[in-house]
Amino acid sequence: MLSQVILMVATATILPILLVYFLSSTADRLISAELARDARAIAAGNPPGPEELGEAPDDTTFLHGGTGRSGRRFVVYDASGTIVRRGGDAMPIPLSGVPRGPVPIFLRHGRYDVLSLPLARAGTAPQWIVMVQDRTVPEEIVDDVVTSFLSRFVWIVPASLLASLLVGLFVVRQVTDKFRRTAAQVDAISTHRIDVRLPPDDLPTEAAPLASAINRVLDRLQAGYRYQGEFVGNVAHELRTPLALISLRTEALDPSPERDLILRAVERANHVVRQLMELAAIDRHYPEIESIDACVLVRDIVGLMAPLVFRADHVIAFVEPASGAPFVQGVPGLLQIALTNLIDNAVRHTPAGCAITVRVEPDGGIVVEDDGPGLAVDTDQGDSRRYRREGTNRSDSAGLGLSIVERIVTVCGGLIEIGNRPLGGARFAIRLLVTPEAKN
């Protein structure tokens, strides 16, 4: 709207100025041409007769074969200022104020148009013809002026309309581009990217209140997610103590199948509690994304998990590229949870003696593989996919660990590839964004 108002004000200001300019210049050009034609006729020895320059009853003088020339007169004078010839009424301006030169000179003197034309005749003293036209008597030239003016000015109107249309299209394009960029930002909002906010300053003024209202809704929603995460974490923390007491009391019992069954159930409950606490940790860490040395991170996690892996009669190996890997973007605390879950998942769901390989690839990707039975995908949950190990049921937290890993990777701005190795066994590849830093 502001641009349209500016355009309208500019058009309303510029068009009258152009109108006056073109009209004045057109009149000057036509009058100068008329005066020059009459002056050259006199210089050529074809002066008008007395009846053509004498005063008519309506105070109109005539030149050239009876064509009416209201308010026109002329004089021929020499270098001393002596008038040699005159036509029409007396000169309304002093001859001393009229410049004399070797070329025709056209000027305005008040309400009069004046043309000074030199007469170049061999063997005679220099003389000048001064033609004067009274502009307050316009009926003589108005038709010619209007016709010539329209031919010069008519293009300005469609040009102005076209300029207005182009400016309008440009403004609309700019506005729609802002809405498209904002729509792309809205598409990025999800349960994993609740920190995205719409920039009100990048939107038109009319849409800024809507963006601010949406941002306030997102603030409340984010606060709700954080509260939910804290609640889940607190509940999980409270469950750890009674589960630990149950485990201690059960271990004190005499060995029996029932005792082993209770201990396995308690361990499974502890595992679920740990995963719930990890889910709560996602909300506490997010969105503190930073640059990470993938090799250092993975090496430390493998070192921490190695005793657990060996205790379960498994083998674990860490492989890094010889030329180093680029730094990647992520949340170190959350990626530690993700890698721990993947290694723990491989330990829990593969037979004793299986090998686990954790590898950092040259592009910064993190791969966890094992040579166990591999993965099966449940498709009875609609569009969602639930993973489980081949030959097992879904009793072990129903793939909650992999769901946590997927959520962590999404929060870090990456993606996870879940599948099986060609020769058997599960394969998990975490792909993170590479940061423009030097390799290790």
Short mmCIF file of C-alpha atoms in Angstrom, two decimals:
data_model
loop_
_atom_site.label_atom_id
_atom_site.label_comp_id
_atom_site.label_asym_id
_atom_site.label_seq_id
_atom_site.Cartn_x
_atom_site.Cartn_y
_atom_site.Cartn_z
CA MET A 1 0.00 0.00 0.00
CA LEU A 2 2.81 2.40 0.85
CA SER A 3 4.51 1.78 -2.48
CA GLN A 4 1.22 2.30 -4.32
CA VAL A 5 0.61 5.58 -2.48
CA ILE A 6 4.13 6.74 -3.32
CA LEU A 7 3.58 5.79 -6.96
CA MET A 8 0.25 7.65 -7.13
CA VAL A 9 1.73 10.78 -5.50
CA ALA A 10 4.73 10.66 -7.83
CA THR A 11 2.46 10.21 -10.86
CA ALA A 12 0.15 13.04 -9.77
CA THR A 13 3.19 15.29 -9.34
CA ILE A 14 5.24 14.33 -12.36
CA LEU A 15 2.44 14.16 -14.93
CA PRO A 16 1.37 17.83 -14.53
CA ILE A 17 5.00 18.91 -14.68
CA LEU A 18 5.52 16.90 -17.85
CA LEU A 19 2.25 18.26 -19.23
CA VAL A 20 3.32 21.86 -18.69
CA TYR A 21 6.79 21.17 -20.06
CA PHE A 22 5.62 19.45 -23.23
CA LEU A 23 2.86 21.97 -23.83
CA SER A 24 5.22 24.92 -23.36
CA SER A 25 7.98 23.38 -25.47
CA THR A 26 5.48 22.47 -28.18
CA ALA A 27 4.12 26.02 -28.27
CA ASP A 28 7.63 27.48 -28.34
CA ARG A 29 8.61 25.21 -31.20
CA LEU A 30 5.53 25.98 -33.28
CA ILE A 31 5.62 29.72 -32.69
CA SER A 32 9.34 29.81 -33.45
CA ALA A 33 8.72 27.93 -36.69
CA GLU A 34 5.86 30.27 -37.66
CA LEU A 35 7.90 33.37 -36.94
CA ALA A 36 10.93 31.98 -38.78
CA ARG A 37 8.81 31.17 -41.84
CA ASP A 38 7.37 34.68 -41.98
CA ALA A 39 10.79 36.25 -41.39
CA ARG A 40 12.37 34.23 -44.20
CA ALA A 41 9.55 35.24 -46.52
CA ILE A 42 10.31 38.88 -45.78
CA ALA A 43 14.04 38.28 -46.17
CA ALA A 44 13.40 36.62 -49.54
CA GLY A 45 11.78 39.81 -50.84
CA ASN A 46 8.16 38.74 -50.46
CA PRO A 47 6.94 41.20 -47.86
CA PRO A 48 3.23 41.20 -47.14
CA GLY A 49 1.16 43.98 -48.59
CA PRO A 50 -0.33 46.78 -46.52
CA GLU A 51 -3.75 45.15 -46.63
CA GLU A 52 -2.19 42.01 -45.05
CA LEU A 53 -0.43 43.86 -42.24
CA GLY A 54 -2.78 46.71 -41.69
CA GLU A 55 -5.03 46.72 -38.68
CA ALA A 56 -8.29 44.91 -39.31
CA PRO A 57 -11.55 46.03 -37.73
CA ASP A 58 -11.19 43.30 -35.07
CA ASP A 59 -7.59 44.37 -34.43
CA THR A 60 -6.21 41.38 -36.31
CA THR A 61 -3.18 41.63 -38.55
CA PHE A 62 -2.53 39.35 -41.47
CA LEU A 63 0.49 37.88 -43.15
CA HIS A 64 0.84 35.60 -46.14
CA GLY A 65 -2.11 35.50 -48.37
CA GLY A 66 -4.82 36.35 -45.89
CA THR A 67 -4.05 33.79 -43.17
CA GLY A 68 -5.02 35.32 -39.83
CA ARG A 69 -2.08 36.04 -37.51
CA SER A 70 -3.53 37.75 -34.43
CA GLY A 71 -1.06 39.68 -32.32
CA ARG A 72 1.86 39.33 -34.74
CA ARG A 73 4.11 42.17 -35.96
CA PHE A 74 7.63 42.69 -37.33
CA VAL A 75 10.29 45.30 -37.97
CA VAL A 76 13.43 45.38 -40.09
CA TYR A 77 16.22 47.49 -38.66
CA ASP A 78 19.91 48.04 -39.25
CA ALA A 79 22.96 48.05 -37.01
CA SER A 80 22.31 51.63 -35.90
CA GLY A 81 18.83 50.71 -34.69
CA THR A 82 17.06 52.54 -37.52
CA ILE A 83 13.80 50.85 -38.51
CA VAL A 84 13.80 50.16 -42.22
CA ARG A 85 10.40 48.52 -42.43
CA ARG A 86 7.63 47.51 -40.11
CA GLY A 87 4.44 45.50 -40.27
CA GLY A 88 1.45 45.42 -37.95
CA ASP A 89 1.19 47.41 -34.76
CA ALA A 90 4.06 49.13 -33.02
CA MET A 91 6.67 46.99 -31.35
CA PRO A 92 5.62 46.27 -27.74
CA ILE A 93 9.24 45.78 -26.62
CA PRO A 94 12.33 47.97 -27.12
CA LEU A 95 14.65 46.84 -29.88
CA SER A 96 17.61 47.40 -27.57
CA GLY A 97 16.44 44.42 -25.55
CA VAL A 98 16.49 42.09 -28.56
CA PRO A 99 19.82 40.29 -29.10
CA ARG A 100 21.40 40.40 -32.54
CA GLY A 101 23.64 37.66 -33.82
CA PRO A 102 24.71 35.75 -36.93
CA VAL A 103 22.11 33.04 -36.34
CA PRO A 104 18.36 33.12 -35.59
CA ILE A 105 17.58 33.71 -31.90
CA PHE A 106 14.26 32.79 -30.29
CA LEU A 107 13.38 34.08 -26.80
CA ARG A 108 10.51 34.93 -24.50
CA HIS A 109 9.97 38.53 -23.39
CA GLY A 110 7.10 38.59 -20.94
CA ARG A 111 3.98 37.55 -22.81
CA TYR A 112 5.68 37.93 -26.21
CA ASP A 113 7.56 35.40 -28.31
CA VAL A 114 10.43 37.11 -30.15
CA LEU A 115 12.52 35.90 -33.09
CA SER A 116 15.61 37.78 -34.27
CA LEU A 117 16.75 36.72 -37.77
CA PRO A 118 19.80 38.23 -39.52
CA LEU A 119 19.45 39.41 -43.14
CA ALA A 120 22.55 38.54 -45.15
CA ARG A 121 22.50 40.48 -48.46
CA ALA A 122 25.60 41.16 -50.52
CA GLY A 123 26.59 44.81 -50.80
CA THR A 124 24.19 46.03 -48.10
CA ALA A 125 24.65 46.91 -44.45
CA PRO A 126 23.70 44.23 -41.92
CA GLN A 127 20.04 44.16 -41.04
CA TRP A 128 17.83 42.10 -38.75
CA ILE A 129 14.22 41.12 -38.82
CA VAL A 130 12.45 40.97 -35.45
CA MET A 131 9.18 39.02 -35.40
CA VAL A 132 6.93 39.32 -32.34
CA GLN A 133 3.91 37.18 -31.40
CA ASP A 134 1.56 38.06 -28.55
CA ARG A 135 0.93 34.76 -26.69
CA THR A 136 -2.18 36.14 -24.99
CA VAL A 137 -3.93 35.88 -28.35
CA PRO A 138 -3.75 32.06 -28.67
CA GLU A 139 -6.42 31.33 -31.22
CA GLU A 140 -3.85 31.61 -33.97
CA ILE A 141 -1.73 28.64 -32.83
CA VAL A 142 -3.93 26.64 -30.49
CA ASP A 143 -4.97 24.02 -33.07
CA ASP A 144 -1.42 23.36 -34.19
CA VAL A 145 -0.17 23.29 -30.60
CA VAL A 146 -2.82 20.82 -29.47
CA THR A 147 -2.23 18.52 -32.44
CA SER A 148 1.54 18.53 -32.04
CA PHE A 149 1.34 18.30 -28.25
CA LEU A 150 -0.87 15.23 -28.29
CA SER A 151 1.48 13.42 -30.63
CA ARG A 152 4.36 14.08 -28.19
CA PHE A 153 2.54 13.54 -24.92
CA VAL A 154 0.19 10.65 -25.67
CA TRP A 155 2.84 7.97 -24.94
CA ILE A 156 3.29 9.18 -21.35
CA VAL A 157 -0.17 8.00 -20.24
CA PRO A 158 0.23 4.33 -21.26
CA ALA A 159 3.83 4.44 -20.04
CA SER A 160 2.63 5.64 -16.63
CA LEU A 161 -0.05 2.93 -16.51
CA LEU A 162 2.51 0.30 -17.50
CA ALA A 163 4.93 1.54 -14.85
CA SER A 164 2.14 1.39 -12.26
CA LEU A 165 1.34 -2.19 -13.32
CA LEU A 166 5.00 -3.25 -13.18
CA VAL A 167 5.48 -1.68 -9.75
CA GLY A 168 2.31 -3.39 -8.54
CA LEU A 169 3.51 -6.76 -9.85
CA PHE A 170 6.92 -6.22 -8.28
CA VAL A 171 5.36 -5.39 -4.91
CA VAL A 172 3.04 -8.41 -5.09
CA ARG A 173 6.00 -10.63 -6.00
CA GLN A 174 8.00 -9.34 -3.04
CA VAL A 175 5.08 -9.94 -0.68
CA THR A 176 4.37 -13.44 -1.98
CA ASP A 177 8.08 -14.30 -1.76
CA LYS A 178 8.01 -13.33 1.92
CA PHE A 179 4.97 -15.53 2.49
CA ARG A 180 6.63 -18.42 0.65
CA ARG A 181 9.75 -18.13 2.79
CA THR A 182 7.61 -18.01 5.92
CA ALA A 183 5.63 -21.05 4.75
CA ALA A 184 8.90 -22.96 4.34
CA GLN A 185 9.83 -22.03 7.90
CA VAL A 186 6.42 -23.20 9.13
CA ASP A 187 6.96 -26.53 7.35
CA ALA A 188 10.16 -26.96 9.38
CA ILE A 189 8.20 -26.84 12.65
CA SER A 190 7.64 -30.27 14.17
CA THR A 191 7.85 -32.01 17.50
CA HIS A 192 11.59 -32.32 16.83
CA ARG A 193 12.08 -28.68 15.75
CA ILE A 194 9.81 -26.75 18.07
CA ASP A 195 12.40 -23.95 18.41
CA VAL A 196 11.64 -22.51 14.96
CA ARG A 197 10.08 -19.04 15.12
CA LEU A 198 8.58 -16.86 12.40
CA PRO A 199 10.39 -13.53 11.84
CA PRO A 200 7.68 -10.82 12.01
CA ASP A 201 10.08 -8.23 10.55
CA ASP A 202 10.36 -10.22 7.31
CA LEU A 203 6.58 -10.19 6.75
CA PRO A 204 4.31 -7.38 5.55
CA THR A 205 3.06 -5.15 8.34
CA GLU A 206 -0.44 -6.58 8.09
CA ALA A 207 0.83 -10.16 8.65
CA ALA A 208 3.25 -9.36 11.48
CA PRO A 209 0.60 -9.70 14.27
CA LEU A 210 -0.31 -13.17 12.97
CA ALA A 211 3.36 -14.24 13.02
CA SER A 212 3.76 -12.88 16.56
CA ALA A 213 0.65 -14.78 17.69
CA ILE A 214 1.96 -18.03 16.14
CA ASN A 215 5.31 -17.49 17.89
CA ARG A 216 3.55 -17.08 21.24
CA VAL A 217 1.65 -20.32 20.61
CA LEU A 218 4.95 -22.07 19.82
CA ASP A 219 6.47 -20.67 23.01
CA ARG A 220 3.63 -22.14 25.03
CA LEU A 221 3.87 -25.42 23.15
CA GLN A 222 7.62 -25.62 23.72
CA ALA A 223 7.13 -24.87 27.40
CA GLY A 224 4.57 -27.70 27.53
CA TYR A 225 7.02 -30.12 25.90
CA ARG A 226 9.72 -29.16 28.35
CA TYR A 227 7.34 -29.59 31.26
CA GLN A 228 6.32 -33.00 29.92
CA GLY A 229 9.97 -34.01 29.55
CA GLU A 230 10.76 -32.90 33.08
CA PHE A 231 7.72 -34.78 34.37
CA VAL A 232 8.74 -37.97 32.56
CA GLY A 233 12.28 -37.61 33.86
CA ASN A 234 11.10 -37.09 37.42
CA VAL A 235 8.78 -40.11 37.25
CA ALA A 236 11.53 -42.29 35.81
CA HIS A 237 13.94 -41.09 38.50
CA GLU A 238 11.43 -41.93 41.22
CA LEU A 239 10.99 -45.44 39.80
CA ARG A 240 14.68 -46.24 39.96
CA THR A 241 14.77 -46.48 43.74
CA PRO A 242 11.93 -49.00 44.22
CA LEU A 243 13.23 -51.04 41.28
CA ALA A 244 16.68 -51.12 42.87
CA LEU A 245 15.16 -52.29 46.18
CA ILE A 246 13.18 -55.01 44.40
CA SER A 247 16.32 -56.15 42.61
CA LEU A 248 18.32 -56.29 45.89
CA ARG A 249 15.61 -58.20 47.75
CA THR A 250 15.19 -60.63 44.87
CA GLU A 251 18.92 -61.32 44.64
CA ALA A 252 18.87 -62.23 48.33
CA LEU A 253 16.41 -65.07 47.68
CA ASP A 254 17.49 -68.61 47.05
CA PRO A 255 18.19 -69.39 43.41
CA SER A 256 15.10 -70.56 41.57
CA PRO A 257 13.39 -70.13 38.19
CA GLU A 258 10.95 -67.64 39.75
CA ARG A 259 13.85 -65.57 41.13
CA ASP A 260 15.52 -65.42 37.70
CA LEU A 261 12.23 -64.46 36.06
CA ILE A 262 11.74 -61.59 38.54
CA LEU A 263 15.30 -60.36 38.03
CA ARG A 264 14.84 -60.33 34.24
CA ALA A 265 11.57 -58.41 34.63
CA VAL A 266 13.24 -55.89 36.94
CA GLU A 267 16.13 -55.47 34.53
CA ARG A 268 13.67 -54.90 31.69
CA ALA A 269 11.84 -52.30 33.80
CA ASN A 270 15.15 -50.61 34.58
CA HIS A 271 15.94 -50.52 30.88
CA VAL A 272 12.60 -48.82 30.11
CA VAL A 273 13.18 -46.33 32.94
CA ARG A 274 16.60 -45.44 31.54
CA GLN A 275 15.08 -44.88 28.12
CA LEU A 276 12.37 -42.65 29.58
CA MET A 277 15.06 -40.60 31.27
CA GLU A 278 16.89 -40.36 27.96
CA LEU A 279 13.72 -39.08 26.30
CA ALA A 280 13.49 -36.42 28.99
CA ALA A 281 17.15 -35.54 28.35
CA ILE A 282 16.35 -34.79 24.72
CA ASP A 283 14.12 -31.89 25.75
CA ARG A 284 16.70 -30.65 28.24
CA HIS A 285 19.56 -30.57 25.72
CA TYR A 286 17.69 -29.44 22.62
CA PRO A 287 18.50 -27.28 20.67
CA GLU A 288 22.14 -26.72 21.72
CA ILE A 289 23.62 -27.88 18.41
CA GLU A 290 27.38 -27.48 18.03
CA SER A 291 30.31 -28.71 15.97
CA ILE A 292 31.48 -32.18 16.98
CA ASP A 293 34.55 -34.29 16.25
CA ALA A 294 32.82 -37.53 15.32
CA CYS A 295 35.95 -39.68 15.75
CA VAL A 296 36.61 -38.45 19.28
CA LEU A 297 32.96 -38.82 20.28
CA VAL A 298 32.60 -42.38 18.94
CA ARG A 299 35.99 -43.49 20.33
CA ASP A 300 34.98 -42.36 23.83
CA ILE A 301 31.58 -44.08 23.67
CA VAL A 302 33.12 -47.35 22.46
CA GLY A 303 35.64 -47.19 25.30
CA LEU A 304 32.84 -46.69 27.85
CA MET A 305 30.67 -49.48 26.43
CA ALA A 306 33.49 -52.01 25.90
CA PRO A 307 33.30 -53.56 29.43
CA LEU A 308 29.53 -54.13 29.05
CA VAL A 309 30.06 -55.67 25.61
CA PHE A 310 32.83 -58.00 26.81
CA ARG A 311 30.81 -59.01 29.86
CA ALA A 312 28.03 -60.20 27.52
CA ASP A 313 30.57 -62.35 25.60
CA HIS A 314 30.54 -60.02 22.57
CA VAL A 315 33.33 -58.34 20.65
CA ILE A 316 33.38 -54.65 19.75
CA ALA A 317 35.70 -52.75 17.39
CA PHE A 318 36.12 -49.09 16.48
CA VAL A 319 37.19 -48.10 12.95
CA GLU A 320 38.01 -44.58 11.78
CA PRO A 321 39.14 -43.33 8.35
CA ALA A 322 42.87 -43.03 7.82
CA SER A 323 42.57 -39.49 6.45
CA GLY A 324 40.26 -38.30 9.20
CA ALA A 325 36.63 -37.22 9.04
CA PRO A 326 35.01 -33.78 8.92
CA PHE A 327 33.37 -32.21 11.95
CA VAL A 328 29.60 -32.68 12.12
CA GLN A 329 26.74 -30.79 13.73
CA GLY A 330 24.84 -32.22 16.68
CA VAL A 331 24.27 -32.24 20.43
CA PRO A 332 27.11 -34.21 22.09
CA GLY A 333 25.01 -35.38 25.05
CA LEU A 334 22.20 -36.64 22.85
CA LEU A 335 24.53 -38.35 20.38
CA GLN A 336 26.16 -40.18 23.29
CA ILE A 337 22.70 -41.45 24.27
CA ALA A 338 21.98 -42.50 20.68
CA LEU A 339 25.25 -44.42 20.26
CA THR A 340 24.88 -46.02 23.68
CA ASN A 341 21.39 -47.20 22.72
CA LEU A 342 22.58 -48.66 19.42
CA ILE A 343 25.46 -50.56 21.03
CA ASP A 344 23.28 -51.69 23.95
CA ASN A 345 20.61 -52.79 21.47
CA ALA A 346 23.19 -54.90 19.60
CA VAL A 347 24.39 -56.46 22.85
CA ARG A 348 20.88 -57.31 24.07
CA HIS A 349 19.52 -58.74 20.84
CA THR A 350 22.38 -60.77 19.37
CA PRO A 351 23.65 -64.18 20.46
CA ALA A 352 26.83 -64.48 22.51
CA GLY A 353 29.99 -64.32 20.46
CA CYS A 354 28.66 -61.79 17.92
CA ALA A 355 30.91 -58.94 16.77
CA ILE A 356 29.87 -55.29 16.92
CA THR A 357 31.62 -52.74 14.70
CA VAL A 358 31.34 -48.98 15.19
CA ARG A 359 32.79 -47.06 12.27
CA VAL A 360 33.22 -43.38 11.37
CA GLU A 361 33.09 -42.92 7.61
CA PRO A 362 35.08 -40.33 5.60
CA ASP A 363 31.98 -38.16 5.20
CA GLY A 364 31.40 -37.99 8.97
CA GLY A 365 28.71 -40.67 9.08
CA ILE A 366 28.56 -42.99 12.09
CA VAL A 367 27.74 -46.66 11.42
CA VAL A 368 26.95 -49.37 13.99
CA GLU A 369 26.86 -52.96 12.65
CA ASP A 370 26.61 -56.43 14.08
CA ASP A 371 26.65 -59.94 12.65
CA GLY A 372 23.50 -61.08 14.50
CA PRO A 373 20.13 -62.15 13.10
CA GLY A 374 19.26 -58.74 11.68
CA LEU A 375 16.05 -56.73 11.86
CA ALA A 376 12.42 -57.37 11.00
CA VAL A 377 9.95 -54.56 10.31
CA ASP A 378 6.38 -54.62 11.67
CA THR A 379 3.94 -52.97 9.26
CA ASP A 380 0.75 -53.44 11.25
CA GLN A 381 1.00 -49.95 12.74
CA GLY A 382 -0.32 -48.00 9.73
CA ASP A 383 2.26 -45.69 8.23
CA SER A 384 4.70 -46.05 11.15
CA ARG A 385 7.46 -48.65 11.18
CA ARG A 386 8.41 -50.64 14.28
CA TYR A 387 11.67 -52.60 14.26
CA ARG A 388 12.44 -55.79 16.14
CA ARG A 389 15.16 -58.43 15.97
CA GLU A 390 14.57 -61.51 13.89
CA GLY A 391 13.30 -64.41 15.98
CA THR A 392 12.13 -62.19 18.88
CA ASN A 393 8.79 -60.78 19.90
CA ARG A 394 7.97 -57.16 20.69
CA SER A 395 7.99 -57.50 24.44
CA ASP A 396 11.25 -55.61 24.97
CA SER A 397 9.94 -52.02 25.02
CA ALA A 398 8.56 -52.38 21.49
CA GLY A 399 11.51 -50.71 19.78
CA LEU A 400 11.57 -47.74 22.17
CA GLY A 401 15.36 -47.56 21.99
CA LEU A 402 15.37 -47.14 18.20
CA SER A 403 12.61 -44.54 18.47
CA ILE A 404 14.81 -42.58 20.88
CA VAL A 405 17.74 -42.80 18.44
CA GLU A 406 15.58 -41.61 15.54
CA ARG A 407 14.31 -38.67 17.56
CA ILE A 408 17.82 -37.69 18.67
CA VAL A 409 19.16 -37.79 15.11
CA THR A 410 16.23 -35.70 13.90
CA VAL A 411 16.81 -33.14 16.66
CA CYS A 412 20.46 -32.91 15.57
CA GLY A 413 19.34 -32.14 12.02
CA GLY A 414 20.41 -35.46 10.52
CA LEU A 415 18.83 -38.72 9.47
CA ILE A 416 19.27 -42.39 10.30
CA GLU A 417 19.42 -45.32 7.93
CA ILE A 418 18.13 -48.59 9.43
CA GLY A 419 18.52 -51.89 7.65
CA ASN A 420 20.40 -55.17 7.38
CA ARG A 421 23.86 -55.97 6.12
CA PRO A 422 24.09 -57.95 2.85
CA LEU A 423 25.81 -60.82 4.68
CA GLY A 424 23.45 -60.72 7.65
CA GLY A 425 23.16 -58.61 10.76
CA ALA A 426 21.73 -55.20 11.54
CA ARG A 427 23.17 -51.94 10.26
CA PHE A 428 22.47 -48.41 11.58
CA ALA A 429 23.98 -45.34 9.88
CA ILE A 430 23.68 -41.86 11.38
CA ARG A 431 24.09 -39.06 8.82
CA LEU A 432 24.75 -35.60 10.26
CA LEU A 433 25.35 -32.22 8.63
CA VAL A 434 29.01 -31.47 8.00
CA THR A 435 30.44 -28.23 9.40
CA PRO A 436 33.00 -26.25 7.35
CA GLU A 437 35.94 -27.07 9.60
CA ALA A 438 39.23 -28.81 8.97
CA LYS A 439 39.44 -32.57 9.13
CA ASN A 440 40.86 -34.32 12.17
#
